[in-house]
Coordinates of C-alpha atoms in Angstrom, one line a residue:
X77 CA 2.4 3.4 -40.4
X78 CA -0.4 1.7 -38.5
X79 CA 0.0 -1.8 -37.2
X80 CA -3.4 -3.6 -37.2
X81 CA -4.6 -6.2 -34.7
X82 CA -7.9 -7.8 -33.7
X83 CA -7.2 -7.1 -30.2
X84 CA -4.6 -5.1 -28.2
X85 CA -3.9 -5.6 -24.7
X86 CA -2.0 -2.8 -22.9
X87 CA 0.1 -4.0 -20.1
X88 CA 2.6 -7.0 -20.1
X89 CA 1.8 -8.3 -16.5
X90 CA 0.0 -11.3 -15.2
X91 CA -3.5 -10.1 -16.1
X92 CA -2.4 -9.1 -19.6
X93 CA -0.6 -12.4 -20.4
X94 CA -3.3 -14.6 -18.9
X95 CA -6.0 -12.8 -20.8
X96 CA -4.2 -12.9 -24.1
X97 CA -3.4 -16.7 -23.8
X98 CA -7.0 -17.5 -22.9
X99 CA -8.4 -15.5 -25.8
X100 CA -6.2 -17.1 -28.4
X101 CA -6.7 -20.6 -27.0
X102 CA -10.4 -20.1 -27.5
X103 CA -10.0 -18.2 -30.8
X104 CA -6.8 -19.2 -32.6
X105 CA -7.6 -17.0 -35.8
X106 CA -7.5 -13.7 -33.7
X107 CA -4.5 -11.5 -34.2
X108 CA -3.5 -10.4 -30.6
X109 CA -0.7 -8.1 -29.4
X110 CA 0.5 -7.2 -25.8
X111 CA 2.1 -3.8 -25.5
X112 CA 4.3 -3.3 -22.4
X113 CA 5.8 0.1 -21.5
X114 CA 8.9 -1.4 -19.7
X115 CA 11.9 -3.2 -21.2
X116 CA 10.8 -6.4 -19.7
X117 CA 7.4 -8.2 -19.2
X118 CA 6.0 -9.9 -16.0
X119 CA 8.4 -8.1 -13.7
X120 CA 6.0 -7.9 -10.9
X121 CA 5.3 -11.7 -11.2
X122 CA 9.2 -12.1 -10.8
X123 CA 9.3 -10.4 -7.5
X124 CA 6.0 -11.6 -6.0
X125 CA 6.0 -13.9 -3.0
X126 CA 9.6 -13.3 -2.4
X127 CA 10.6 -14.6 -5.9
X128 CA 8.4 -17.7 -5.5
X129 CA 5.1 -16.2 -7.0
X130 CA 2.2 -16.7 -4.7
X131 CA -0.1 -17.9 -7.6
X132 CA -3.4 -18.2 -5.7
X133 CA -4.8 -19.3 -2.3
X134 CA -6.3 -22.7 -1.3
X135 CA -9.7 -21.3 -0.7
X136 CA -12.0 -23.2 -3.1
X137 CA -15.4 -21.8 -2.2
X138 CA -16.3 -18.7 -4.0
X139 CA -18.6 -17.2 -1.2
X140 CA -15.6 -17.6 1.1
X141 CA -12.9 -16.5 -1.3
X142 CA -14.7 -13.0 -1.8
X143 CA -14.2 -12.2 1.9
X144 CA -10.5 -11.6 1.3
X145 CA -11.3 -8.6 -1.0
X146 CA -11.8 -5.2 0.9
X147 CA -12.8 -3.7 -2.5
X148 CA -14.6 -6.0 -4.8
X149 CA -16.3 -8.5 -2.5
X150 CA -19.7 -8.2 -4.1
X151 CA -18.6 -7.8 -7.7
X152 CA -16.4 -11.0 -7.7
X153 CA -18.9 -13.3 -6.3
X154 CA -20.4 -14.1 -9.8
X155 CA -17.0 -14.3 -11.5
X156 CA -15.6 -16.6 -8.9
X157 CA -18.4 -19.1 -9.5
X158 CA -17.2 -19.3 -13.1
X159 CA -13.4 -19.4 -12.4
X160 CA -12.1 -20.0 -8.8
X161 CA -8.9 -21.1 -7.2
X162 CA -9.4 -24.7 -8.1
X163 CA -9.7 -23.7 -11.7
X164 CA -6.5 -21.9 -11.4
X165 CA -4.7 -24.9 -10.2
X166 CA -6.2 -27.0 -13.0
X167 CA -5.3 -24.4 -15.6
X168 CA -1.7 -24.1 -14.7
X169 CA -1.5 -27.9 -14.4
X170 CA -2.9 -28.2 -18.0
X171 CA 0.0 -25.8 -18.9
X172 CA 2.7 -27.9 -17.3
X173 CA 3.0 -26.1 -13.9
X174 CA 2.1 -27.9 -10.7
X175 CA 1.2 -25.9 -7.7
X176 CA 1.5 -26.8 -4.1
X177 CA -0.4 -25.7 -0.9
X178 CA 1.6 -24.3 2.1
X179 CA 0.4 -24.4 5.7
X180 CA -1.1 -20.9 5.6
X181 CA -3.0 -21.7 2.4
X182 CA -0.8 -19.8 0.1
X183 CA -0.1 -21.7 -3.2
X184 CA 3.1 -21.6 -5.2
X185 CA 4.7 -23.6 -8.0
X186 CA 6.3 -26.7 -6.8
X187 CA 9.6 -25.5 -8.3
X188 CA 9.5 -22.5 -5.7
X189 CA 10.4 -20.2 -8.4
X190 CA 8.4 -17.4 -10.1
X191 CA 10.5 -18.1 -13.2
X192 CA 8.3 -21.2 -13.8
X193 CA 5.3 -19.1 -14.1
X194 CA 7.0 -16.5 -16.4
X195 CA 8.4 -19.3 -18.6
X196 CA 4.9 -20.9 -18.9
X197 CA 3.5 -17.6 -20.0
X198 CA 6.3 -16.8 -22.5
X199 CA 6.3 -20.2 -24.0
X200 CA 2.5 -20.3 -24.4
X201 CA 2.3 -16.8 -26.0
X202 CA 5.1 -17.8 -28.4
X203 CA 3.3 -21.1 -29.3
X204 CA 0.0 -19.3 -29.9
X205 CA 1.7 -16.6 -32.1
X206 CA 0.7 -13.7 -29.7
X207 CA 2.9 -10.6 -30.5
X208 CA 4.6 -9.2 -27.4
X209 CA 6.1 -5.8 -27.8
X210 CA 8.2 -4.1 -25.0
X211 CA 9.2 -0.4 -24.7
X212 CA 5.8 0.7 -25.8
X213 CA 4.6 3.4 -23.6
X214 CA 1.1 4.4 -24.5
X215 CA 0.8 8.2 -25.2
X216 CA -2.8 8.5 -26.2
X217 CA -5.9 6.5 -27.1
X218 CA -8.6 7.4 -29.6
X219 CA -11.9 5.9 -30.5
X220 CA -12.3 6.0 -34.3
X221 CA -15.5 4.6 -36.0
X222 CA -15.5 0.9 -34.7
X223 CA -11.7 0.9 -34.0
X224 CA -9.3 1.9 -31.2
X225 CA -6.2 3.8 -32.1
X226 CA -3.4 3.5 -29.7
X227 CA -0.3 5.7 -30.1
X228 CA 3.0 4.9 -28.3
X229 CA 6.0 7.0 -28.4
X230 CA 7.2 5.2 -31.6
X231 CA 4.3 3.3 -33.1
X232 CA 0.6 3.6 -33.9
X233 CA -1.7 0.6 -33.5
X234 CA -5.2 -0.1 -34.6
X235 CA -7.5 -2.7 -33.1
X236 CA -11.2 -3.6 -32.9
X237 CA -11.0 -4.4 -29.3
X238 CA -8.9 -2.7 -26.6
X239 CA -8.0 -4.4 -23.2
X240 CA -6.4 -2.4 -20.5
X241 CA -4.4 -4.5 -18.0
X242 CA -2.1 -1.7 -16.7
X243 CA -2.5 -2.1 -13.0
X244 CA -2.1 1.0 -10.9
X245 CA -1.0 3.3 -13.8
X246 CA -2.0 6.9 -13.0
X247 CA -1.4 8.0 -16.7
X248 CA -3.9 5.4 -18.1
X249 CA -6.3 6.3 -15.3
X250 CA -6.1 10.0 -16.5
X251 CA -6.8 8.9 -20.2
X252 CA -9.9 6.8 -19.0
X253 CA -11.1 9.9 -17.2
X254 CA -11.2 11.8 -20.5
X255 CA -13.4 8.9 -21.8
X256 CA -15.9 9.7 -19.0
X257 CA -14.7 6.9 -16.6
X258 CA -14.7 7.6 -12.9
X259 CA -11.5 6.8 -11.1
X260 CA -11.6 6.0 -7.4
X261 CA -8.6 7.9 -6.1
X262 CA -5.8 5.5 -5.3
X263 CA -4.5 5.1 -1.8
X264 CA -1.9 2.5 -0.4
X265 CA -3.1 -0.7 1.0
X266 CA -1.0 -3.5 2.7
X267 CA 1.4 -1.6 4.9
X268 CA 2.8 -1.9 8.4
X269 CA 2.5 0.5 11.3
X270 CA 5.3 2.7 12.7
X271 CA 5.1 2.7 16.5
X272 CA 7.6 3.9 19.0
X273 CA 6.7 2.4 22.5
X274 CA 8.9 1.2 25.3
X275 CA 6.8 -1.9 25.7
X276 CA 7.9 -3.2 22.4
X277 CA 11.2 -1.5 21.8
X278 CA 13.2 -4.6 22.9
X279 CA 10.9 -7.2 21.3
X280 CA 11.7 -7.3 17.5
X281 CA 10.9 -10.6 16.1
X282 CA 8.3 -11.6 18.7
X283 CA 5.2 -12.9 17.1
X284 CA 1.9 -13.9 18.6
X285 CA -2.0 -14.3 17.8
X286 CA -4.0 -11.2 18.7
X287 CA -7.1 -9.4 18.1
X288 CA -7.0 -5.8 17.5
X289 CA -9.1 -2.8 16.7
X290 CA -8.5 0.9 15.5
X291 CA -9.8 3.5 18.1
X292 CA -13.1 5.4 17.0
X293 CA -13.6 3.1 13.9
X294 CA -15.3 -0.2 13.2
X295 CA -11.9 -1.6 12.0
X296 CA -10.9 -4.9 13.7
X297 CA -8.6 -7.8 12.9
X298 CA -7.4 -11.1 14.2
X299 CA -4.4 -13.0 13.3
X300 CA -0.6 -13.2 13.9
X301 CA 1.1 -10.0 14.9
X302 CA 4.8 -9.5 14.5
X303 CA 6.8 -6.9 16.4
X304 CA 9.5 -5.2 14.2
X305 CA 12.2 -2.7 14.7
X306 CA 9.9 0.1 13.4
X307 CA 6.7 -1.1 15.0
X308 CA 4.2 -3.8 14.1
X309 CA 3.6 -6.0 11.1
X310 CA 2.3 -9.5 10.4
X311 CA -1.0 -10.7 8.9
X312 CA -3.2 -9.0 11.6
X313 CA -1.7 -5.6 10.7
X314 CA -1.8 -6.1 7.0
X315 CA -5.4 -7.2 7.1
X316 CA -6.3 -4.0 9.1
X317 CA -4.3 -1.9 6.6
X318 CA -6.1 -3.4 3.7
X319 CA -9.7 -3.0 5.1
X320 CA -8.8 0.3 6.5
X321 CA -7.0 1.7 3.5
X322 CA -9.3 4.7 3.0
X323 CA -10.0 5.5 6.6
X324 CA -6.3 5.3 7.6
X325 CA -5.4 7.5 4.7
X326 CA -7.9 10.1 6.0
X327 CA -6.3 10.0 9.3
X328 CA -3.0 10.7 7.7
X329 CA -1.7 7.4 9.3
X330 CA -1.9 8.9 12.8
X331 CA -4.2 6.9 15.0
X332 CA -4.5 4.6 18.1
X333 CA -4.8 0.8 18.0
X334 CA -5.9 -1.4 20.8
X335 CA -4.3 -4.8 21.0
X336 CA -5.7 -7.8 22.9
X337 CA -2.8 -10.1 23.5
X338 CA -5.2 -12.9 24.7
X339 CA -6.7 -13.1 21.4
X340 CA -10.2 -11.9 22.4
X341 CA -10.5 -12.8 26.1
X342 CA -12.3 -9.8 27.8
X343 CA -10.9 -7.8 30.7
X344 CA -13.3 -9.3 33.2
X345 CA -12.3 -12.9 32.3
X346 CA -8.7 -11.9 32.3
X347 CA -9.1 -10.6 35.8
X348 CA -10.6 -13.8 37.0
X349 CA -7.8 -15.8 35.3
X350 CA -5.2 -13.6 37.0
X351 CA -6.8 -14.1 40.5
X352 CA -6.6 -17.8 40.1
X353 CA -3.0 -17.6 39.0
X354 CA -2.3 -15.5 42.1
X355 CA -3.5 -18.3 44.3
X356 CA -1.8 -21.1 42.2
X357 CA 1.5 -19.6 41.8
X358 CA 1.6 -17.5 45.1
X359 CA 5.4 -17.9 45.7
X360 CA 6.5 -17.6 42.1
X361 CA 7.8 -14.4 40.5
X362 CA 5.3 -12.9 38.3
X363 CA 7.5 -11.6 35.5
X364 CA 9.5 -14.8 35.1
X365 CA 7.1 -17.1 33.0
X366 CA 4.2 -16.4 30.8
X367 CA 1.2 -18.3 31.9
X368 CA -0.4 -17.5 28.5
X369 CA 0.3 -18.8 25.0
X370 CA 2.7 -16.0 24.0
X371 CA 6.4 -15.5 24.5
X372 CA 7.9 -14.8 27.9
X373 CA 9.6 -11.5 26.7
X374 CA 6.3 -10.1 25.8
X375 CA 4.8 -11.2 29.2
X376 CA 7.6 -9.6 31.0
X377 CA 7.2 -6.4 29.2
X378 CA 3.5 -6.2 29.9
X379 CA 4.1 -7.0 33.5
X380 CA 6.5 -4.1 33.9
X381 CA 4.2 -1.9 32.0
X382 CA 1.6 -2.6 34.8
X383 CA 3.7 -1.0 37.4
X384 CA 4.8 -4.5 38.7
X385 CA 8.4 -4.6 39.8
X386 CA 10.6 -7.4 38.2
X387 CA 11.0 -9.4 41.5
X388 CA 7.4 -9.2 42.6
X389 CA 5.8 -12.4 43.6
X390 CA 2.2 -13.3 42.6
X391 CA 1.1 -13.3 46.2
X392 CA 2.1 -9.7 46.6
X393 CA 0.1 -8.3 43.8
X394 CA -2.4 -5.7 44.8
X395 CA -5.9 -5.4 43.2
X396 CA -4.8 -2.3 41.4
X397 CA -1.8 -4.2 39.9
X398 CA -4.1 -7.0 38.8
X399 CA -6.5 -4.7 37.2
X400 CA -3.7 -2.9 35.3
X401 CA -2.2 -6.2 34.2
X402 CA -5.6 -7.5 32.9
X403 CA -6.0 -4.1 30.9
X404 CA -2.5 -4.4 29.4
X405 CA -3.3 -8.0 28.4
X406 CA -6.7 -7.3 26.9
X407 CA -6.5 -3.6 25.8
X408 CA -3.0 -2.3 25.2
X409 CA -3.3 1.0 23.4
X410 CA -0.5 2.0 21.0
X411 CA 0.0 5.3 19.0
X412 CA 0.7 4.8 15.4
X413 CA 2.8 7.5 13.7
X414 CA 2.9 6.6 9.9
X415 CA 3.3 3.6 7.9
X416 CA 6.0 1.5 6.0
X417 CA 5.5 -0.3 2.7
X418 CA 5.3 -4.1 3.1
X419 CA 8.1 -5.8 1.1
X420 CA 7.5 -5.6 -2.6
X421 CA 3.8 -6.5 -2.3
X422 CA 2.8 -2.9 -2.9
X423 CA -1.0 -2.8 -3.6
X424 CA -3.1 0.3 -4.0
X425 CA -6.8 0.6 -3.2
X426 CA -8.4 2.5 -6.1
X427 CA -9.0 2.4 -9.9
X428 CA -12.0 2.4 -12.2
X429 CA -15.3 2.6 -10.4
X430 CA -16.8 -0.9 -10.2
X431 CA -20.3 0.4 -11.2
X432 CA -18.9 1.2 -14.7
X433 CA -17.9 -2.4 -15.5
X434 CA -20.1 -5.4 -16.7
X435 CA -18.6 -8.3 -14.5
X436 CA -20.1 -10.8 -16.9
X437 CA -17.8 -9.7 -19.6
X438 CA -15.3 -7.2 -18.0
X439 CA -16.4 -4.9 -20.6
X440 CA -16.8 -1.1 -19.9
X441 CA -20.4 0.0 -19.6
X442 CA -19.5 3.3 -21.2
X443 CA -17.6 2.2 -24.3
X444 CA -18.2 -0.8 -26.5
X445 CA -15.1 -3.1 -27.2
X446 CA -13.2 -1.6 -24.2
X447 CA -12.3 -4.1 -21.5
X448 CA -10.5 -4.1 -18.2
X449 CA -8.7 -6.8 -16.3
X450 CA -6.5 -7.1 -13.0
X451 CA -5.7 -4.3 -10.7
X452 CA -6.6 -1.4 -13.0
X453 CA -10.1 -1.6 -11.4
X454 CA -10.9 -0.6 -7.9
X455 CA -10.3 -4.3 -6.6
X456 CA -7.7 -5.3 -4.1
X457 CA -7.1 -8.0 -1.6
X458 CA -5.2 -8.9 1.5
X459 CA -1.8 -10.6 0.9
X460 CA -1.8 -14.4 0.1
X461 CA -2.3 -14.9 -3.6
X462 CA -5.7 -13.2 -3.8
X463 CA -4.6 -10.2 -6.1
X464 CA -3.3 -12.8 -8.6
X465 CA -6.5 -14.7 -8.3
X466 CA -8.5 -11.5 -9.4
X467 CA -6.2 -11.3 -12.4
X468 CA -6.8 -14.8 -13.4
X469 CA -10.5 -14.7 -12.9
X470 CA -11.1 -11.5 -14.7
X471 CA -8.8 -12.5 -17.6
X472 CA -10.6 -15.8 -18.0
X473 CA -14.1 -14.1 -18.0
X474 CA -13.0 -11.6 -20.4
X475 CA -11.7 -14.3 -22.8
X476 CA -14.8 -16.3 -22.4
X477 CA -17.0 -13.3 -23.3
X478 CA -15.2 -12.6 -26.6

């Protein structure tokens, strides 16, 4: 028996639900179904943002917002002019969910619970009569005359339009390749660096603002860095891992990073500052107190790494020691050996080649009535609510174009 719908959406995640709701709100007569392979829908929404769901980011200017997307920056500019973070806030407000802005710009439901977002989606789909079917793992997709035929392990579905919102699902990507779509090979993004180094071994939990770069590449990053038991994490590292996803994959996650603990001050200027400090604090012990805006424990570790003994006074520092200290402060090199996944915010760089998608409609350029939304395409962002914003924007544009 075939079940007939006007539109079938494969994937019961954020992008699938948002798209379905927007379609039926604009065209109440359409018969729409969401097929989800798992036993429950919206499971990634549930765990996102530590269970609070980081819905979007308080960056309301489209040309600024695109800068957070290592892949998709150019393609999202047009879409963001049609549906940006401010529109997301308004949309959720109209659907009974108020959002709040945190200090770092991330936006969460006022309730601080991802369940609020899930309830909003479930209630709205119910109210609109959208069919939600779980345990439907798609086995094959056929194009037949003007229809799509979707076979799951226990049902056949027929629809005029097919929307794929399956995120990073290799099986679906493989099916799309058989339809002639090019898939950009997926590699991990958003990960932390594994580093064993005596300078940071005793410093887990220390956090400070840095600038950093990866040796022999153009990759640079600025922001808070957090020292962990296994190496380094924090926004500066995650940003580097997102922008460098392909490059670092090719290096097999073995590379050298240079960290500037003075947040961009050069070695020469650091040398001058240290000379002044030598005069000013002549009789004080160098390692005791950090003269810079970062924790004392880190300062002490960098002092010792510069061949300066623990009890040495400023006045006794040699030229060589000052130079070494300036180098440690502005250009500490660390060997990275491998990566660790960052919490549950697992994101991959990769997916459907962006050249094969019409970003005014989210329709495939190769097949009429085949649409894509969310992370199935080769778009990904750094952490902070941006990956969800891509889901909302692509879903809205898709719904509008129908």
